[in-house]
GROMACS .gro file of C-alpha atoms in nm:
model
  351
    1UNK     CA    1   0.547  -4.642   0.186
    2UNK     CA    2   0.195  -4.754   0.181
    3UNK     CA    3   0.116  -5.142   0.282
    4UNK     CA    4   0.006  -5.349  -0.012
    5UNK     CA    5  -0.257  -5.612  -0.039
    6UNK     CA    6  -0.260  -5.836  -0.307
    7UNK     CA    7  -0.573  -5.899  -0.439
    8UNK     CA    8  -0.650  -6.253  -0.711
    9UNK     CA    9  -0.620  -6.066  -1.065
   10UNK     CA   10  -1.002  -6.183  -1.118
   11UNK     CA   11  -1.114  -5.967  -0.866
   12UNK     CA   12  -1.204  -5.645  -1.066
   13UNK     CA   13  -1.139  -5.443  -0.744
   14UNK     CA   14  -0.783  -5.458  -0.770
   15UNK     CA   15  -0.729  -5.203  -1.138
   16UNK     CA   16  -0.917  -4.964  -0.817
   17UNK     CA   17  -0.678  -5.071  -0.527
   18UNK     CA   18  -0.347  -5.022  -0.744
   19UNK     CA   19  -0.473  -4.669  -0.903
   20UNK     CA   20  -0.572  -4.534  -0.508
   21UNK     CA   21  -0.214  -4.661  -0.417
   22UNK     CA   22   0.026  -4.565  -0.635
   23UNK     CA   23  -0.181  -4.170  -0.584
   24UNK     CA   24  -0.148  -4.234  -0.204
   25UNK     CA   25   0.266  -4.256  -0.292
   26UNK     CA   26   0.295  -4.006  -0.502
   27UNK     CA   27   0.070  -3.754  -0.302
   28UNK     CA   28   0.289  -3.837   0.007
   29UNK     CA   29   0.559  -3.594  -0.047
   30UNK     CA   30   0.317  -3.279  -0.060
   31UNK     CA   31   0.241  -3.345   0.313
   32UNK     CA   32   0.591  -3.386   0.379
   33UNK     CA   33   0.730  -3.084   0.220
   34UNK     CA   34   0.425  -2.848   0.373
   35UNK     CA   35   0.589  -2.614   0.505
   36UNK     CA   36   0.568  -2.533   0.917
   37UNK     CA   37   0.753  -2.340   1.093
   38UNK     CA   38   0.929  -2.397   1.421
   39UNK     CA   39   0.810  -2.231   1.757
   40UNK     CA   40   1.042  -1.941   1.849
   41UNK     CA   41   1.224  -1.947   2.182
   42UNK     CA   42   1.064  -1.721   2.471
   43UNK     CA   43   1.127  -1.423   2.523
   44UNK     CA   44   1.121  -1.218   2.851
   45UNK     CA   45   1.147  -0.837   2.932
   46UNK     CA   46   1.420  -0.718   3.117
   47UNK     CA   47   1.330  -0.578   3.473
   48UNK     CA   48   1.367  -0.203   3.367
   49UNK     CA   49   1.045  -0.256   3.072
   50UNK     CA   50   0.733  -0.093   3.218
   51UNK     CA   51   0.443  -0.302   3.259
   52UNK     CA   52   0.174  -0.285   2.979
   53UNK     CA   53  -0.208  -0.413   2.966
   54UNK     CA   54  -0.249  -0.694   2.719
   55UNK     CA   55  -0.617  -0.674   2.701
   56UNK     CA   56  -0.497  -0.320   2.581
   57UNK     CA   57  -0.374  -0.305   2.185
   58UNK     CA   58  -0.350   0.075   2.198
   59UNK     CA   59  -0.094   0.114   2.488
   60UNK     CA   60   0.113   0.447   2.516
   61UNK     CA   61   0.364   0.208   2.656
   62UNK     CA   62   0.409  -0.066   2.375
   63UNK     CA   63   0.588  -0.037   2.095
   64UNK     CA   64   0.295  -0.112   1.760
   65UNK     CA   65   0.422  -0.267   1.482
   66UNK     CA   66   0.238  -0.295   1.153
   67UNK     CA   67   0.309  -0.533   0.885
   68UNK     CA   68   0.172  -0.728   0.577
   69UNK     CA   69   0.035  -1.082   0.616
   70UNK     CA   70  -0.012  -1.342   0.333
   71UNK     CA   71   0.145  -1.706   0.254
   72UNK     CA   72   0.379  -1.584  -0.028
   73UNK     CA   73   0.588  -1.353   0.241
   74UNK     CA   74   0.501  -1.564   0.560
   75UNK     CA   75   0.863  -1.702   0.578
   76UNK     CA   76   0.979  -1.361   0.524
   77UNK     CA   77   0.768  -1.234   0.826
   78UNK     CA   78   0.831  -1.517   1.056
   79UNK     CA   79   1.200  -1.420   1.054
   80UNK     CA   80   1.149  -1.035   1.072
   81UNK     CA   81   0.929  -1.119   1.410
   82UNK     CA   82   1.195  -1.314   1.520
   83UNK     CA   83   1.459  -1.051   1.503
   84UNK     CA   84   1.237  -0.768   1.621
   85UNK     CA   85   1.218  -0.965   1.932
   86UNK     CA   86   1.565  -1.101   1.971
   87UNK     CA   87   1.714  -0.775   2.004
   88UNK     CA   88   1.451  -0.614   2.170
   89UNK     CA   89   1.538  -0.543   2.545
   90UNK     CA   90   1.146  -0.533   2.583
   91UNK     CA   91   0.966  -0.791   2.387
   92UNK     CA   92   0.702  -0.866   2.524
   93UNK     CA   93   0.617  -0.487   2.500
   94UNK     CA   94   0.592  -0.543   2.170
   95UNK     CA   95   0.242  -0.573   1.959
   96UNK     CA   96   0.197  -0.657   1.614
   97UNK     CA   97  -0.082  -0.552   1.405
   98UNK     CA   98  -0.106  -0.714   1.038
   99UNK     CA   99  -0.290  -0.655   0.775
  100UNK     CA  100  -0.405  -0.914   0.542
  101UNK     CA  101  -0.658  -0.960   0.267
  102UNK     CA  102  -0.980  -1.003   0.281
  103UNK     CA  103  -0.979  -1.316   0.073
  104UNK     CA  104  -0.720  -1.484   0.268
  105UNK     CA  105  -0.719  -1.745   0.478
  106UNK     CA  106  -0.672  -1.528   0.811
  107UNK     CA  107  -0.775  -1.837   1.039
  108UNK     CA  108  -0.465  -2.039   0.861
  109UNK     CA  109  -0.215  -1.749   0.903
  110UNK     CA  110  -0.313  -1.653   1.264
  111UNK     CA  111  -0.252  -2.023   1.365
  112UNK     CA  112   0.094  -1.987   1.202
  113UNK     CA  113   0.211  -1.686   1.366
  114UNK     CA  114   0.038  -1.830   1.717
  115UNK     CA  115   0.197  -2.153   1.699
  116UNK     CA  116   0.533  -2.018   1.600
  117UNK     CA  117   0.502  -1.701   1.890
  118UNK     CA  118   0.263  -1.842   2.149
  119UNK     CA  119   0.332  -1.582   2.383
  120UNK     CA  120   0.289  -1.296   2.141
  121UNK     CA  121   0.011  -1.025   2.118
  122UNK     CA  122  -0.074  -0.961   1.796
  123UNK     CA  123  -0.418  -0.876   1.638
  124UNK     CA  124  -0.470  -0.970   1.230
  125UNK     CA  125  -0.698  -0.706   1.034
  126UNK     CA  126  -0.866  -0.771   0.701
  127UNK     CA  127  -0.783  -0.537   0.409
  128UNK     CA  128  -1.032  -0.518   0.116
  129UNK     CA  129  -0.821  -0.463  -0.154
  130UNK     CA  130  -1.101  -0.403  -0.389
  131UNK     CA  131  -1.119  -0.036  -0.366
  132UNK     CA  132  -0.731  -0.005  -0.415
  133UNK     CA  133  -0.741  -0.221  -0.650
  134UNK     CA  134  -0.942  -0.031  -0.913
  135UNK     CA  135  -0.630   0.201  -0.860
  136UNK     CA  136  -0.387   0.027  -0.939
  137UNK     CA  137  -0.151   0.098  -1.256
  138UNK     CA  138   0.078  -0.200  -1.393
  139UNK     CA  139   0.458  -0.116  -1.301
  140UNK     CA  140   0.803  -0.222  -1.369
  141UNK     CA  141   0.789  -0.576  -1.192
  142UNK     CA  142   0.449  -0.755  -1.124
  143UNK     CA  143   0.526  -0.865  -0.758
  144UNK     CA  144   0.465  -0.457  -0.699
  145UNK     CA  145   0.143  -0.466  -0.799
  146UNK     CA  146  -0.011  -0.691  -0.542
  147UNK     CA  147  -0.294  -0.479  -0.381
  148UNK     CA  148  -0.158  -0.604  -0.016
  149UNK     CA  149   0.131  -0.381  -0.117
  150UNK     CA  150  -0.071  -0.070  -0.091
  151UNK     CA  151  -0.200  -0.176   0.219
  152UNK     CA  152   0.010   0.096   0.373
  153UNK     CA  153  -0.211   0.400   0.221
  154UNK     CA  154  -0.475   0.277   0.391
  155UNK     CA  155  -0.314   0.189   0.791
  156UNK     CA  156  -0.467   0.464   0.949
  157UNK     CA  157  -0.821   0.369   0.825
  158UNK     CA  158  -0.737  -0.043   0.905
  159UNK     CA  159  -0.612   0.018   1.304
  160UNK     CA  160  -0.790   0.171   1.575
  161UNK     CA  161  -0.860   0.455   1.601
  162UNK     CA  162  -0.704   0.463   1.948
  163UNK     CA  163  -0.352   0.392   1.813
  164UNK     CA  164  -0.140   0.668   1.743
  165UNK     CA  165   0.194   0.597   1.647
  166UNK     CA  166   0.358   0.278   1.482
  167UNK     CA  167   0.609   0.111   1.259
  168UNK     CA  168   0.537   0.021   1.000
  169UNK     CA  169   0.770  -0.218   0.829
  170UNK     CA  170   0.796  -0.471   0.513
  171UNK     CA  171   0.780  -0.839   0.543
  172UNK     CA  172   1.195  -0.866   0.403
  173UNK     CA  173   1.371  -0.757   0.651
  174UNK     CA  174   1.550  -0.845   0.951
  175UNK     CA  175   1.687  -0.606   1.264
  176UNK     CA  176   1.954  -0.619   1.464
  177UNK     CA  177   1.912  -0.367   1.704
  178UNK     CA  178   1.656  -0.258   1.966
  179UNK     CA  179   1.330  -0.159   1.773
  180UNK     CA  180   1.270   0.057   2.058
  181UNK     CA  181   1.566   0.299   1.965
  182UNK     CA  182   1.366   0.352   1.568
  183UNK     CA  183   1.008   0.388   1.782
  184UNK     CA  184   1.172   0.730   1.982
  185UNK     CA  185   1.231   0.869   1.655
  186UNK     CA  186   1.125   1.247   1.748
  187UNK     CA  187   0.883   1.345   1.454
  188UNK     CA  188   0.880   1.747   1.529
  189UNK     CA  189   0.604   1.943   1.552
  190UNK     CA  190   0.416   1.822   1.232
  191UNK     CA  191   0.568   1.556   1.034
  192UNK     CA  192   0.320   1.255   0.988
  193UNK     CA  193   0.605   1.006   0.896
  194UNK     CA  194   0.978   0.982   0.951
  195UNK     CA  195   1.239   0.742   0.767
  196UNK     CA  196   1.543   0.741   0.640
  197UNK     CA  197   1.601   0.965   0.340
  198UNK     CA  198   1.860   0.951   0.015
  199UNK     CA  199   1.876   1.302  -0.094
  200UNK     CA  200   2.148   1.229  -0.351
  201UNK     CA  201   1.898   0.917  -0.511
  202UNK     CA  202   1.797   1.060  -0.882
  203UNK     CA  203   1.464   1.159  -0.846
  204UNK     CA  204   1.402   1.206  -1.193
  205UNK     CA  205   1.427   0.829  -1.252
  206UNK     CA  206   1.088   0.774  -1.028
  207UNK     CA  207   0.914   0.959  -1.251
  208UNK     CA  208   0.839   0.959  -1.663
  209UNK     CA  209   0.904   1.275  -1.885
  210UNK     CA  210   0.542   1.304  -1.897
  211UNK     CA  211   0.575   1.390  -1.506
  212UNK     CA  212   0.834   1.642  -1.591
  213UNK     CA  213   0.738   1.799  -1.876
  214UNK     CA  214   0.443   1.926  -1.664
  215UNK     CA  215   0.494   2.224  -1.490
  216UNK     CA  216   0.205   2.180  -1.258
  217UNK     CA  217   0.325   1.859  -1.155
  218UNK     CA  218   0.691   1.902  -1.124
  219UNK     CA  219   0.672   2.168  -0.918
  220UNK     CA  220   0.491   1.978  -0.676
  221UNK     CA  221   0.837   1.846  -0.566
  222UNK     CA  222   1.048   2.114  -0.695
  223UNK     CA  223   0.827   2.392  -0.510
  224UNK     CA  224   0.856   2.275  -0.134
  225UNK     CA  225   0.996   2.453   0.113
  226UNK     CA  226   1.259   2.161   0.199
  227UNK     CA  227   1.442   1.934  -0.077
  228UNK     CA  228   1.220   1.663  -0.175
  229UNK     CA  229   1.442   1.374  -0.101
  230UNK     CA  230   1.395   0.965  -0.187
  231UNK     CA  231   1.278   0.770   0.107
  232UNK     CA  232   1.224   0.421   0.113
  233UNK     CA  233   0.830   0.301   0.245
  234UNK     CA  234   0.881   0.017   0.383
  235UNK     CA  235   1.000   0.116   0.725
  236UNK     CA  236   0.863   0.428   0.817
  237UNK     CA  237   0.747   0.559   1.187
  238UNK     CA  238   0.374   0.684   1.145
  239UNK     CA  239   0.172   0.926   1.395
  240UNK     CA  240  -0.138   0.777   1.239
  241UNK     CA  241  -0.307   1.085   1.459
  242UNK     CA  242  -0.154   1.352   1.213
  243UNK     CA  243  -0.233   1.137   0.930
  244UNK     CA  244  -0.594   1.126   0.974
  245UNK     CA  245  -0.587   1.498   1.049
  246UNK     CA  246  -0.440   1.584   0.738
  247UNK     CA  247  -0.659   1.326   0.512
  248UNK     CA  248  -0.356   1.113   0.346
  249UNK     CA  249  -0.471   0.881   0.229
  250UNK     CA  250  -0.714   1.086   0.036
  251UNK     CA  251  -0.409   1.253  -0.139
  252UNK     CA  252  -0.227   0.961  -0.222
  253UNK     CA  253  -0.494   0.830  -0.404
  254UNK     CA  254  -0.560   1.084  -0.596
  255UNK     CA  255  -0.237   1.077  -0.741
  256UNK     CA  256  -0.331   0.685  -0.809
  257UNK     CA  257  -0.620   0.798  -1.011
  258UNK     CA  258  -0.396   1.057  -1.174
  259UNK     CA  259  -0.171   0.763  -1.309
  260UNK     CA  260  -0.455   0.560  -1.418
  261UNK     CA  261  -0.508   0.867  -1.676
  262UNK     CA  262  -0.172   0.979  -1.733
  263UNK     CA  263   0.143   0.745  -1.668
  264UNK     CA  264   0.366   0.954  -1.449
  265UNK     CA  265   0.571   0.708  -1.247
  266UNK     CA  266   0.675   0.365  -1.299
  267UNK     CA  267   0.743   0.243  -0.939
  268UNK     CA  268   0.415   0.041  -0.784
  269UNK     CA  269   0.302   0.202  -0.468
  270UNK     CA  270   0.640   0.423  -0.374
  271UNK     CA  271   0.592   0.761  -0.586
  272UNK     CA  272   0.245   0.834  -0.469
  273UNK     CA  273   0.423   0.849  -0.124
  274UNK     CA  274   0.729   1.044  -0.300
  275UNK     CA  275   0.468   1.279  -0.447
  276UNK     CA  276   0.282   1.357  -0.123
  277UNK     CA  277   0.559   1.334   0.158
  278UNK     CA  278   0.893   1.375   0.027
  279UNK     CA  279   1.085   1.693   0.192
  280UNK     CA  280   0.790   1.702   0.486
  281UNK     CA  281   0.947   1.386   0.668
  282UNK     CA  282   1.130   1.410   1.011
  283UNK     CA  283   1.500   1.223   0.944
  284UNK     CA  284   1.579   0.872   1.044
  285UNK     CA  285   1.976   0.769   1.028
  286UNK     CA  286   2.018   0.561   0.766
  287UNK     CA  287   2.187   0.278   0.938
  288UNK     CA  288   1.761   0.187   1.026
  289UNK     CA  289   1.666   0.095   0.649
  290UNK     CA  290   1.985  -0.088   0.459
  291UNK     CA  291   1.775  -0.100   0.202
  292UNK     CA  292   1.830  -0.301  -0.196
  293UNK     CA  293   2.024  -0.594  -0.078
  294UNK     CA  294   1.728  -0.755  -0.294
  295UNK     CA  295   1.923  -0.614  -0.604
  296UNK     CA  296   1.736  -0.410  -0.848
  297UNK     CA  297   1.369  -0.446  -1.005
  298UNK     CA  298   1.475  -0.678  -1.310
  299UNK     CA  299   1.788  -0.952  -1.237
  300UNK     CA  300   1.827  -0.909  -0.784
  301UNK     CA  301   2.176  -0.945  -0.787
  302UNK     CA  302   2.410  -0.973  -0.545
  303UNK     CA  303   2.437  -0.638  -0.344
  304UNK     CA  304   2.685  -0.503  -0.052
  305UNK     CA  305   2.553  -0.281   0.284
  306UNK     CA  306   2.624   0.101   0.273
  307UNK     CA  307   2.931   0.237   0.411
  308UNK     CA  308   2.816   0.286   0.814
  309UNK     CA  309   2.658   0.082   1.113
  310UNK     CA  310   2.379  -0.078   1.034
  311UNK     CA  311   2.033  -0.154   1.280
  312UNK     CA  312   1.800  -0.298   0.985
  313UNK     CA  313   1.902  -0.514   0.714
  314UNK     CA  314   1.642  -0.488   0.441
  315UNK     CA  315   1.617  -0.720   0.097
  316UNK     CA  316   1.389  -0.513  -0.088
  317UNK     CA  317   1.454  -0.546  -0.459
  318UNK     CA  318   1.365  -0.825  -0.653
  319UNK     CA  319   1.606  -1.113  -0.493
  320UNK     CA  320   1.465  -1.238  -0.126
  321UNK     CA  321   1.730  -1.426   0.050
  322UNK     CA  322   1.482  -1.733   0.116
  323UNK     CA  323   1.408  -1.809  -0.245
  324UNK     CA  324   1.771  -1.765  -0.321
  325UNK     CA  325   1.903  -2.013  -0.001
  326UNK     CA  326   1.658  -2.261  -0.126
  327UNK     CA  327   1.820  -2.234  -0.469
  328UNK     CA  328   2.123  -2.294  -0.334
  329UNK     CA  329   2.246  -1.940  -0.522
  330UNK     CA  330   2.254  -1.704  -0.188
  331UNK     CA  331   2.459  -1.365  -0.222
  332UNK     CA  332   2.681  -1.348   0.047
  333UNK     CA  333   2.484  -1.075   0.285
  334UNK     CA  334   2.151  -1.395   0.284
  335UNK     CA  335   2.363  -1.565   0.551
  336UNK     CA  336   2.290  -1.254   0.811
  337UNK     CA  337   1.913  -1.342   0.740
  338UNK     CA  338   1.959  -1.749   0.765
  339UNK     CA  339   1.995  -1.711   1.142
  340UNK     CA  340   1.625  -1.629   1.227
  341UNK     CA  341   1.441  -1.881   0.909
  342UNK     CA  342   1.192  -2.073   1.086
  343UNK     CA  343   1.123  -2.239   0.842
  344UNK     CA  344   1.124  -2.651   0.972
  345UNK     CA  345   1.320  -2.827   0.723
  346UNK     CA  346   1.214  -3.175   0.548
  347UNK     CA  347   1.445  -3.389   0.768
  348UNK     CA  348   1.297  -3.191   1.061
  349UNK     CA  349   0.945  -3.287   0.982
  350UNK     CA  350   1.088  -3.648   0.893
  351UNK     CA  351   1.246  -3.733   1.227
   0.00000   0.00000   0.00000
């Protein structure tokens, strides 16, 4: 509480004093409820993890993460770091390359992450999203249609050239296994991405009649050699080498301007993906992408894991455990996420 001076009533300077102090009082609370975030305990390599060059962000012997940067999923991303490295048997092998807008306060978020992970390498690139944005089509739920969310068509263009395969992985999400173990995934001899696939998912629901009542356009996933199958983006393992051979991201935005003429998908940024991958991916077991514990697009409820082990929790869907702890209305499966919040509480930042 701010000191007060009195000051004679016939001093005119006082109706000034009493206005600056009572906003002083009431402004106090914003500082104390900023959020920070704690620093993360140290991590250290095991003595079997080959040595690595840290003036080197392309190294065949580091395991490259990619992810999505911005304020409105930074609590989100703190904890997935933190669980990436926690169960890593290498971590400080480990480099992290994020993407965040343009128009974002980069020099704010790489303090974050460097204050909460002093040790860590990580690199920050800057996505224009004003390209992608003109392709854009409105979808189901308007969280989807944040242009950082199609970040992902455009990874291979954002990192260096020099960087040839990495995980990429959504800002929800937790692990609790060895990320390691989902970077050996063998891709085969020409798959650009693998990631765990749902081949009994109803792909007809990704996609509007208009879609199907095409023939051209259906049988672009009816006519492939291999079942086109439902695959979740966000955690895929990308040989960003193949990609740029094959001119990707090219594709998948021409089905983007294909939308913005003719609504064939609902979906945000998945069913270009769907449209120009599914049934060419190499497999990943499913236990690395238990996936919808968000709930569905509309009300998030509550959701249970799939039958089998389970390596990567993941809340996609519209409920984010955060939001609902803070609520005070968490679904039973947010307490596996609580663990690795950073987040520094009020009474924290009080004492």
């Amino acid at each position: 509480m701010p000191k007060l001076t009195l000051i004679p009533p016939h001093d005119h300077r006082h109706h000034l004093l009493l206005l600056l102090l009572i906003s002083a009082t009431n402004a106090a609370p914003a500082t104390t409820n900023h959020k920070r975030f704690k620093e993360a305990p140290q991590l250290y390599n095991s003595p079997t993890c080959p040595s690595i060059d840290t003036d080197d962000m392309c190294s065949d012997q580091a395991v490259h993460v990619a992810m999505t940067l911005d304020s409105a999923y930074l609590r989100g991303s703190m904890a997935a770091i933190l669980s990436i490295l926690q169960h890593s048997s290498c971590p400080q092998n480990i480099l992290f390359h994020f993407i965040a807008s343009a128009t974002a306060n980069h020099g704010h978020l790489h303090r974050r992450i460097s204050r909460s992970f002093p040790s860590q390498l990580f690199k920050i690139y800057l996505y224009d999203s004003k390209a992608a944005s003109g392709h854009i089509s409105t979808s189901i739920r308007s969280a989807l249609d944040c242009p950082l969310n199609y970040a992902r068509n455009y990874l291979p263009n954002l990192l260096p050239h020099c960087l040839g395969r990495v995980i990429y992985l959504d800002s929800d999400l937790i692990l609790v296994d060895d990320i390691a173990k989902l970077a050996a995934t063998p891709l085969g001899d020409s798959s650009v991405l693998a990631a765990p696939e749902y081949c009994n998912a109803n792909f007809t629901s990704y996609f509007t009649p208009t879609f199907w009542s095409s023939p051209s356009l259906s049988l672009t996933l009816s006519g492939r050699r291999r079942k086109a199958c439902y695959f979740n983006t966000g955690v895929m393992v990308i040989d960003l080498q193949r990609w740029r051979a094959g001119d990707y991201t090219r594709k998948i935005v021409e089905w983007m301007e294909l939308q913005k003429r003719m609504r064939i998908y609902e979906l945000g940024s998945l069913p270009p993906f769907l449209l120009v991958f599914a049934g060419n991916i190499a497999p990943v077991d499913h236990r690395w992408n238990q996936h919808g514990l968000g709930g569905d697009n509309y009300r998030g409820l509550c959701r249970d894991l799939h039958p089998g082990p389970a390596s990567l929790l993941h809340w996609s869907g519209k409920g984010k455990p955060w939001v609902r702890l803070d609520a005070n209305r968490p679904c039973p499966l947010d307490a596996l996420w609580a663990p690795y919040d950073l987040l520094q509480t009020t009474s924290a930042l009080e004492s």
